[in-house]
Short mmCIF file of C-alpha atoms in Angstrom, two decimals:
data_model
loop_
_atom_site.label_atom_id
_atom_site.label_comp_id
_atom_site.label_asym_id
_atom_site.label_seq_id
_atom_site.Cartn_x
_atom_site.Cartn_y
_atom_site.Cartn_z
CA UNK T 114 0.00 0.00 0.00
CA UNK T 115 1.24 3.32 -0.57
CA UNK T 116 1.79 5.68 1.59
CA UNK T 117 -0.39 8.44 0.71
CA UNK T 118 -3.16 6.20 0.28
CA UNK T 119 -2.21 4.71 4.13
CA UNK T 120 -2.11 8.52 5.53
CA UNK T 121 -5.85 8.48 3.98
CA UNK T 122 -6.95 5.52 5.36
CA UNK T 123 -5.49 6.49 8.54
CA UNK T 124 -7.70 9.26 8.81
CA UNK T 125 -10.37 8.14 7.68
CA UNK T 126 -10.38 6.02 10.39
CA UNK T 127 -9.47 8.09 12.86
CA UNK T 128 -12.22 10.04 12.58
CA UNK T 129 -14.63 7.69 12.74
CA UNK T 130 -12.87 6.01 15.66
CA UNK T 131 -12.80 9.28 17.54
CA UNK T 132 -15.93 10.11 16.92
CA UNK T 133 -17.31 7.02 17.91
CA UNK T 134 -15.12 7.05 21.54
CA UNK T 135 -16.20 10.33 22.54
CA UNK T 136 -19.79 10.53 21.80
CA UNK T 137 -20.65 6.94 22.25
CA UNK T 138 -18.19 4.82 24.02
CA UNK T 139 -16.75 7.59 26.68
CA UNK T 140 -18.96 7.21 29.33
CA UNK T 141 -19.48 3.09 28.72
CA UNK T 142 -16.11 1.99 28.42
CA UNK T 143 -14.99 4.69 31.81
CA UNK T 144 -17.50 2.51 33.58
CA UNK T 145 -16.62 -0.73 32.27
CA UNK T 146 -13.02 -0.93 32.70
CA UNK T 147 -11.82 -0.16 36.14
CA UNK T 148 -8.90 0.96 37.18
CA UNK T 149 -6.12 -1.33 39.13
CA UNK T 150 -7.52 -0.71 42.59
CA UNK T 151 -7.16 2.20 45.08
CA UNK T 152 -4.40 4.65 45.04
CA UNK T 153 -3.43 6.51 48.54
CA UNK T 154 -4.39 10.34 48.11
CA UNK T 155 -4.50 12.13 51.07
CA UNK T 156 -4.80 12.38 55.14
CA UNK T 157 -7.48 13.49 57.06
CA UNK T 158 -8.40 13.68 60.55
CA UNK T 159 -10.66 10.67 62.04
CA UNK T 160 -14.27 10.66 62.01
CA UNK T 161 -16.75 8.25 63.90
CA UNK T 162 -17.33 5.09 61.53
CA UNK T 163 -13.72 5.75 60.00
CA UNK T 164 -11.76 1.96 59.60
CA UNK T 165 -9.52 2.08 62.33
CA UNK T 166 -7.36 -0.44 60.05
CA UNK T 167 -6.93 3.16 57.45
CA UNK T 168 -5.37 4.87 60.57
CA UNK T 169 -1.74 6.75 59.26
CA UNK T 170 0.26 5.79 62.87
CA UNK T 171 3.13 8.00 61.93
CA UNK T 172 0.71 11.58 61.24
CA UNK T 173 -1.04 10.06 63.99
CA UNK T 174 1.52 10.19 66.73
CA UNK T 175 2.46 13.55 64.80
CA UNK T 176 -0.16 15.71 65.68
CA UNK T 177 -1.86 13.81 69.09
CA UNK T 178 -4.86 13.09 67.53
CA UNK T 179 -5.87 9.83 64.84
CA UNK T 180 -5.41 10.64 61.10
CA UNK T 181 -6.75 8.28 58.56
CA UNK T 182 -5.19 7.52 55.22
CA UNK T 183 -8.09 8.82 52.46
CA UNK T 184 -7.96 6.76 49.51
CA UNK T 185 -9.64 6.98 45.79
CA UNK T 186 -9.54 4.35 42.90
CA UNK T 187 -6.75 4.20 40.40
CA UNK T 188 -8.26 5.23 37.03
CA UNK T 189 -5.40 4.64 34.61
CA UNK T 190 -5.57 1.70 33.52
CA UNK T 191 -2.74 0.03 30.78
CA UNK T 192 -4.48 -1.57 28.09
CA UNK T 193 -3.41 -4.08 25.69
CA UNK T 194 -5.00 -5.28 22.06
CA UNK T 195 -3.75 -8.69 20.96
CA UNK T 196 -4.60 -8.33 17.27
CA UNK T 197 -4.71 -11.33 14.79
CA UNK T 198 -2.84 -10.90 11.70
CA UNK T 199 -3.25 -14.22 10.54
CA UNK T 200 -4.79 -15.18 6.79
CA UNK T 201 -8.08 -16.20 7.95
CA UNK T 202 -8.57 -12.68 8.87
CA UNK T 203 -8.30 -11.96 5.11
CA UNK T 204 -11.99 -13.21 4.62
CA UNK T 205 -15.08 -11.21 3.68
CA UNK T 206 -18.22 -12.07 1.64
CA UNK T 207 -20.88 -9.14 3.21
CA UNK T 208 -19.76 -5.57 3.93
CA UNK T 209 -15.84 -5.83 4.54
CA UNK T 210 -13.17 -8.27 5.45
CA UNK T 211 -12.44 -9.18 8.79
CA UNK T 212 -9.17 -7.89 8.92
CA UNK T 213 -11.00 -4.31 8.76
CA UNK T 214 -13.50 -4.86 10.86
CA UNK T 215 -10.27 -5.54 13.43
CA UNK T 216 -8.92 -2.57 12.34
CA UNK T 217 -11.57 -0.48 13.18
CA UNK T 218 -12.76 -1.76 16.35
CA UNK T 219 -9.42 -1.34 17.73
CA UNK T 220 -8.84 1.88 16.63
CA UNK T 221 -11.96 2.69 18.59
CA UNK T 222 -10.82 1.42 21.65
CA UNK T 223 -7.41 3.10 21.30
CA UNK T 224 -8.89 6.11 21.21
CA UNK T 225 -11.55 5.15 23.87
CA UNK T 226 -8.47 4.78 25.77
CA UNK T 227 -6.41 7.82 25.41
CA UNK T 228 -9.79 10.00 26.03
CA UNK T 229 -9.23 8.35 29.48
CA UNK T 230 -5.58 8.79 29.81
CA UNK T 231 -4.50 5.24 29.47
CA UNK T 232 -1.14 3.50 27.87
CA UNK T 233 -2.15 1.45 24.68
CA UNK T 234 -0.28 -1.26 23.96
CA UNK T 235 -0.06 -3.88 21.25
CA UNK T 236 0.60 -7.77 20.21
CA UNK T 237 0.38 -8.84 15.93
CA UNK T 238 0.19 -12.43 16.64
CA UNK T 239 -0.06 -15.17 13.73
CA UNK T 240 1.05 -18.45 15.20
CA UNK T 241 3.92 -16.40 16.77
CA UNK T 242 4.33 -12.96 18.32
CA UNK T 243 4.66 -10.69 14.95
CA UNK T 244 5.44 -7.38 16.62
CA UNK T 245 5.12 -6.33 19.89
CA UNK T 246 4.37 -2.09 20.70
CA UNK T 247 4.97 -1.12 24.19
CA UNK T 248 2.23 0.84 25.66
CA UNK T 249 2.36 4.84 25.43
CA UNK T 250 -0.02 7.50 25.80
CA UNK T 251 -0.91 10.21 22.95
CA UNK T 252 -2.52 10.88 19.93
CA UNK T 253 0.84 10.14 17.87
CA UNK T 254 1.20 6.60 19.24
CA UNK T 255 -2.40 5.58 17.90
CA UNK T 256 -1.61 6.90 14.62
CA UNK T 257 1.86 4.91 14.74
CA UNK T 258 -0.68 1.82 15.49
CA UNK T 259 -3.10 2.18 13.18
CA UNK T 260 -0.55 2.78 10.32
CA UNK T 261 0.78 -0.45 11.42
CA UNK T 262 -2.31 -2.46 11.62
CA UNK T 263 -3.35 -0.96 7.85
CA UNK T 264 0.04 -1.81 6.51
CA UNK T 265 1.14 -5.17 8.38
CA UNK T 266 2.70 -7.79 6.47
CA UNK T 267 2.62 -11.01 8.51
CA UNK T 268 5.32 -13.54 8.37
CA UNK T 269 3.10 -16.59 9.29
CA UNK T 270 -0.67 -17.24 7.78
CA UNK T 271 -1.07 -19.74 10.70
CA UNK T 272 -3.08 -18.98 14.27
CA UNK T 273 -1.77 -19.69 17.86
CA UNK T 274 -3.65 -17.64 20.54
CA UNK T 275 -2.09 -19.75 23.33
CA UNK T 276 1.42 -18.23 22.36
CA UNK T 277 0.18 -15.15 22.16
CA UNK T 278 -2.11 -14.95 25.75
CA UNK T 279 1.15 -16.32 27.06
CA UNK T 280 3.36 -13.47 25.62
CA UNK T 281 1.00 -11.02 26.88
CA UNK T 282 1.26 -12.76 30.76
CA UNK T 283 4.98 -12.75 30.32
CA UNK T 284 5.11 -8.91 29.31
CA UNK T 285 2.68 -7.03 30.81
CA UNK T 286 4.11 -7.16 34.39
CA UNK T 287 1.31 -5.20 36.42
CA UNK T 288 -2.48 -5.76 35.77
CA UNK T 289 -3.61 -4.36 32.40
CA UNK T 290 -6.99 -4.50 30.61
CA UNK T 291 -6.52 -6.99 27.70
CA UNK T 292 -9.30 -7.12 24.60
CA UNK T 293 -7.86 -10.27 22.01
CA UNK T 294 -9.43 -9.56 18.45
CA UNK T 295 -9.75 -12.85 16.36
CA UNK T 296 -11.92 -14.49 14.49
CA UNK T 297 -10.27 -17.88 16.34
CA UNK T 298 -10.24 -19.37 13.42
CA UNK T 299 -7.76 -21.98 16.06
CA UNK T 300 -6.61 -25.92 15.78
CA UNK T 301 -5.25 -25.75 19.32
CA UNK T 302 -6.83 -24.98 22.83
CA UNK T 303 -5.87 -22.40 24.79
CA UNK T 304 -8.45 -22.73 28.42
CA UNK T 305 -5.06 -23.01 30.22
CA UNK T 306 -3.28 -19.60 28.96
CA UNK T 307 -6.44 -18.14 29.02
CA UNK T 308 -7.42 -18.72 32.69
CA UNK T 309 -4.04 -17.55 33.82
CA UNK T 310 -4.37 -14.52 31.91
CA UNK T 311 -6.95 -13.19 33.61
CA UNK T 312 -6.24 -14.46 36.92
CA UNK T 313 -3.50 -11.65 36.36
CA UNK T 314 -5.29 -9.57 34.18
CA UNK T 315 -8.81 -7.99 32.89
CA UNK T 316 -9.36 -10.18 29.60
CA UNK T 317 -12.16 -9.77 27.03
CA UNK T 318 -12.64 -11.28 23.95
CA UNK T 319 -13.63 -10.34 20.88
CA UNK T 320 -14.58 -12.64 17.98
CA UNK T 321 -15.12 -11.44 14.59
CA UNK T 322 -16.40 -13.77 11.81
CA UNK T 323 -18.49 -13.68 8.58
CA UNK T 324 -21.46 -14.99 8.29
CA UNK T 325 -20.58 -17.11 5.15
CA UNK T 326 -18.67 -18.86 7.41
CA UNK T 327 -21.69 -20.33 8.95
CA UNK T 328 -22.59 -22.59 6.92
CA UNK T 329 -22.74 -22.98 2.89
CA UNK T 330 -24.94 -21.73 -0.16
CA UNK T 331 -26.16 -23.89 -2.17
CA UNK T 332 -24.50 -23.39 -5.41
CA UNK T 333 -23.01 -26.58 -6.69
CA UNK T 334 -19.40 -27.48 -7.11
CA UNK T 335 -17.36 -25.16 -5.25
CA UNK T 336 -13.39 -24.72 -4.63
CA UNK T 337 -12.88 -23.94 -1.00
CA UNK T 338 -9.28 -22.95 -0.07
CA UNK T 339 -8.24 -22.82 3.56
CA UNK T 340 -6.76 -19.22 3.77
CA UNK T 341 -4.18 -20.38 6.65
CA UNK T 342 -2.65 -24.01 5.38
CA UNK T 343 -3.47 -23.34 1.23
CA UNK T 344 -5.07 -26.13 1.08
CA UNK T 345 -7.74 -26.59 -1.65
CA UNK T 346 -10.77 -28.92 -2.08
CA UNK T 347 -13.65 -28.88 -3.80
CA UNK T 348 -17.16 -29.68 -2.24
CA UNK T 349 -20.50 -30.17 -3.78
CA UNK T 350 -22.52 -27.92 -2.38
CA UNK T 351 -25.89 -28.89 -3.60
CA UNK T 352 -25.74 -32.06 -1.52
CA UNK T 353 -28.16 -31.00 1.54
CA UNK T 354 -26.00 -33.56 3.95
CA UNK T 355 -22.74 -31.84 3.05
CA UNK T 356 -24.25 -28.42 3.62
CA UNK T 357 -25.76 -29.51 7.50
CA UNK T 358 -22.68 -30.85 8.14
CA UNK T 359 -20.38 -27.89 7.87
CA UNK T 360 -22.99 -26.41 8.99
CA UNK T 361 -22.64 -28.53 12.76
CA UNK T 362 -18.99 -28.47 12.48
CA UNK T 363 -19.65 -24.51 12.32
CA UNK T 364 -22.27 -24.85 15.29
CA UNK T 365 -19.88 -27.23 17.68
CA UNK T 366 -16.76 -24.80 16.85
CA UNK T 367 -18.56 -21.53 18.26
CA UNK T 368 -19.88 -23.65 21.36
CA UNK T 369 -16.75 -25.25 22.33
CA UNK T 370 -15.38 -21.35 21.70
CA UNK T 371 -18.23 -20.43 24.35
CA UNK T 372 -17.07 -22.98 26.77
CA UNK T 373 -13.90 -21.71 26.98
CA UNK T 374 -14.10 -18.31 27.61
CA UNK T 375 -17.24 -19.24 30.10
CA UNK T 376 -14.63 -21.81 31.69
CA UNK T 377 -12.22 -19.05 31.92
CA UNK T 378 -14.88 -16.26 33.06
CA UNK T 379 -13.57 -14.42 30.03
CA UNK T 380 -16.52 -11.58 28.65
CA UNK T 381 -16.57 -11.76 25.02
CA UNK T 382 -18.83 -10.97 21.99
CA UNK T 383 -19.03 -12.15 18.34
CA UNK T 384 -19.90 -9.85 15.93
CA UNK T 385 -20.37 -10.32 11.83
CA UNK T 386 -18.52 -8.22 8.98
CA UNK T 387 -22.13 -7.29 8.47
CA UNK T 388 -23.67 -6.05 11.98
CA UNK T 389 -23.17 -2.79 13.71
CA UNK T 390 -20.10 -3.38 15.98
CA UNK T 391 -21.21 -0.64 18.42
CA UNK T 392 -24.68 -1.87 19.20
CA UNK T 393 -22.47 -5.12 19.87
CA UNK T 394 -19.42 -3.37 21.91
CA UNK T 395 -21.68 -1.12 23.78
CA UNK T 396 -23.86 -4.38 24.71
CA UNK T 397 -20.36 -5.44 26.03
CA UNK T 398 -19.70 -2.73 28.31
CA UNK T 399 -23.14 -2.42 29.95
CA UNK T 400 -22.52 -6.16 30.66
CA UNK T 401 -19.73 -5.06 32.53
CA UNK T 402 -20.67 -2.05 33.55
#
């Protein structure tokens, strides 16, 4: 892509995305996402009903009376997008691909982020780490990411979310808010990575898939070509048993998907390339909220 025609996607995007985080996601995803607990802030003089276990000893024995330690909850908050950049991503029969879909629902929390003063961070994953961005505040540094998630040129096609929850439990040292965006288009399980993850960390989920995926038309012989291995078959489409049985395959995939972030007490959502994303995040963050 060039890079004129990147600058123009970039802000393209950008405004969107910002408009989106301020007028619609502000106030949800503030609520939502908490902070990493309760920050000291002040002293005060006791009052009846105070905890005696908040009493400051030292300010205490100061001034010959009991001082209590006032505290308030830690807004910042670090948060982290794992982003698939594998080549089931590259995969869109409706309104877009999935890959932009990604694009734009992160750039919509990055900027849901920075309206709240938190780092943004970043994993590319494929079936290893791709590129890792350390989180930073500012306008710049979501630019920097979106550029990169417009113009990213994986090495690998394959998927491993298990290497890349791992990564992300390996780097992020304190507790950080953690969204994964995937379609989890995934051979291997990942419960255990997963359930350690977010026994250290805030982890959410976020599955995007097209609908064609589902199941299949029926239109006769057609080539199907798996975007991550190459591999090519052809399958008759107009036989109704071949059809219900992708379509179960499709069915047992997305509940065994369920399972695990239920197992995990992950929150997710799925959307489609062709729904509205917002009704579906903002569904999200009253769930938490």
């Amino acid at each position: 892509m060039e890079t004129s025609e990147i600058i123009k996607k970039v802000r393209k995007i950008e405004i969107k995305a910002r408009g989106l985080s301020s007028n619609i996601f502000a106030g949800q995803y503030h609520s939502a996402f908490k902070g990493r607990g309760m920050a000291f802030s002040e002293v005060r003089e006791y009052q009846y009903g105070d905890d005696v276990r908040d009493i400051d000893w030292n300010v205490t024995a100061r001034f010959n009376k009991p001082y209590v330690k006032v505290f308030e909850e830690e807004r910042e908050l670090t948060v982290m997008l794992l982003i698939d950049v594998s080549g089931s991503l590259d995969f869109g029969t409706k309104k877009q691909f999935k890959r932009d879909m990604v694009t734009e629902i992160a750039a919509t929390l990055a900027f849901s982020a920075i309206q709240n003063n938190d780092k943004i961070g970043v994993i590319f994953f494929s079936d290893k780490i791709e590129k890792y961005i350390p989180p930073k505040k500012g306008r710049k540094h979501i630019l920097y990411i979106i550029r990169e998630m417009l113009d990213f040129n994986a090495e690998s096609r394959h998927t491993d979310v298990a290497q890349a929850i791992e990564f992300l439990t390996g780097v992020s040292k304190r507790r950080c808010t953690a969204f994964i965006l995937s379609d989890f288009y995934v051979r291997q399980d990942f419960l255990q990575q997963l359930t350690i993850a977010n026994n250290k960390h805030d982890v959410v989920a976020i599955q995007v898939y097209d609908k064609r995926g589902c199941e299949l038309p029926n239109i006769g012989l057609m080539k199907v070509v798996d975007a991550e291995t190459g591999y090519e078959q052809y399958v008759d489409t107009s036989n109704k048993k071949v059809r219900e049985t992708y379509r179960r395959y499709w069915m047992k995939r997305q509940a065994d998907l369920k399972e695990t972030f239920a197992k995990s007490n992950v929150d997710s959502v799925s959307i489609a390339t062709d729904e509205d994303y917002v009704r579906s995040m903002m569904g999200l963050f009253k769930q938490r909220g």
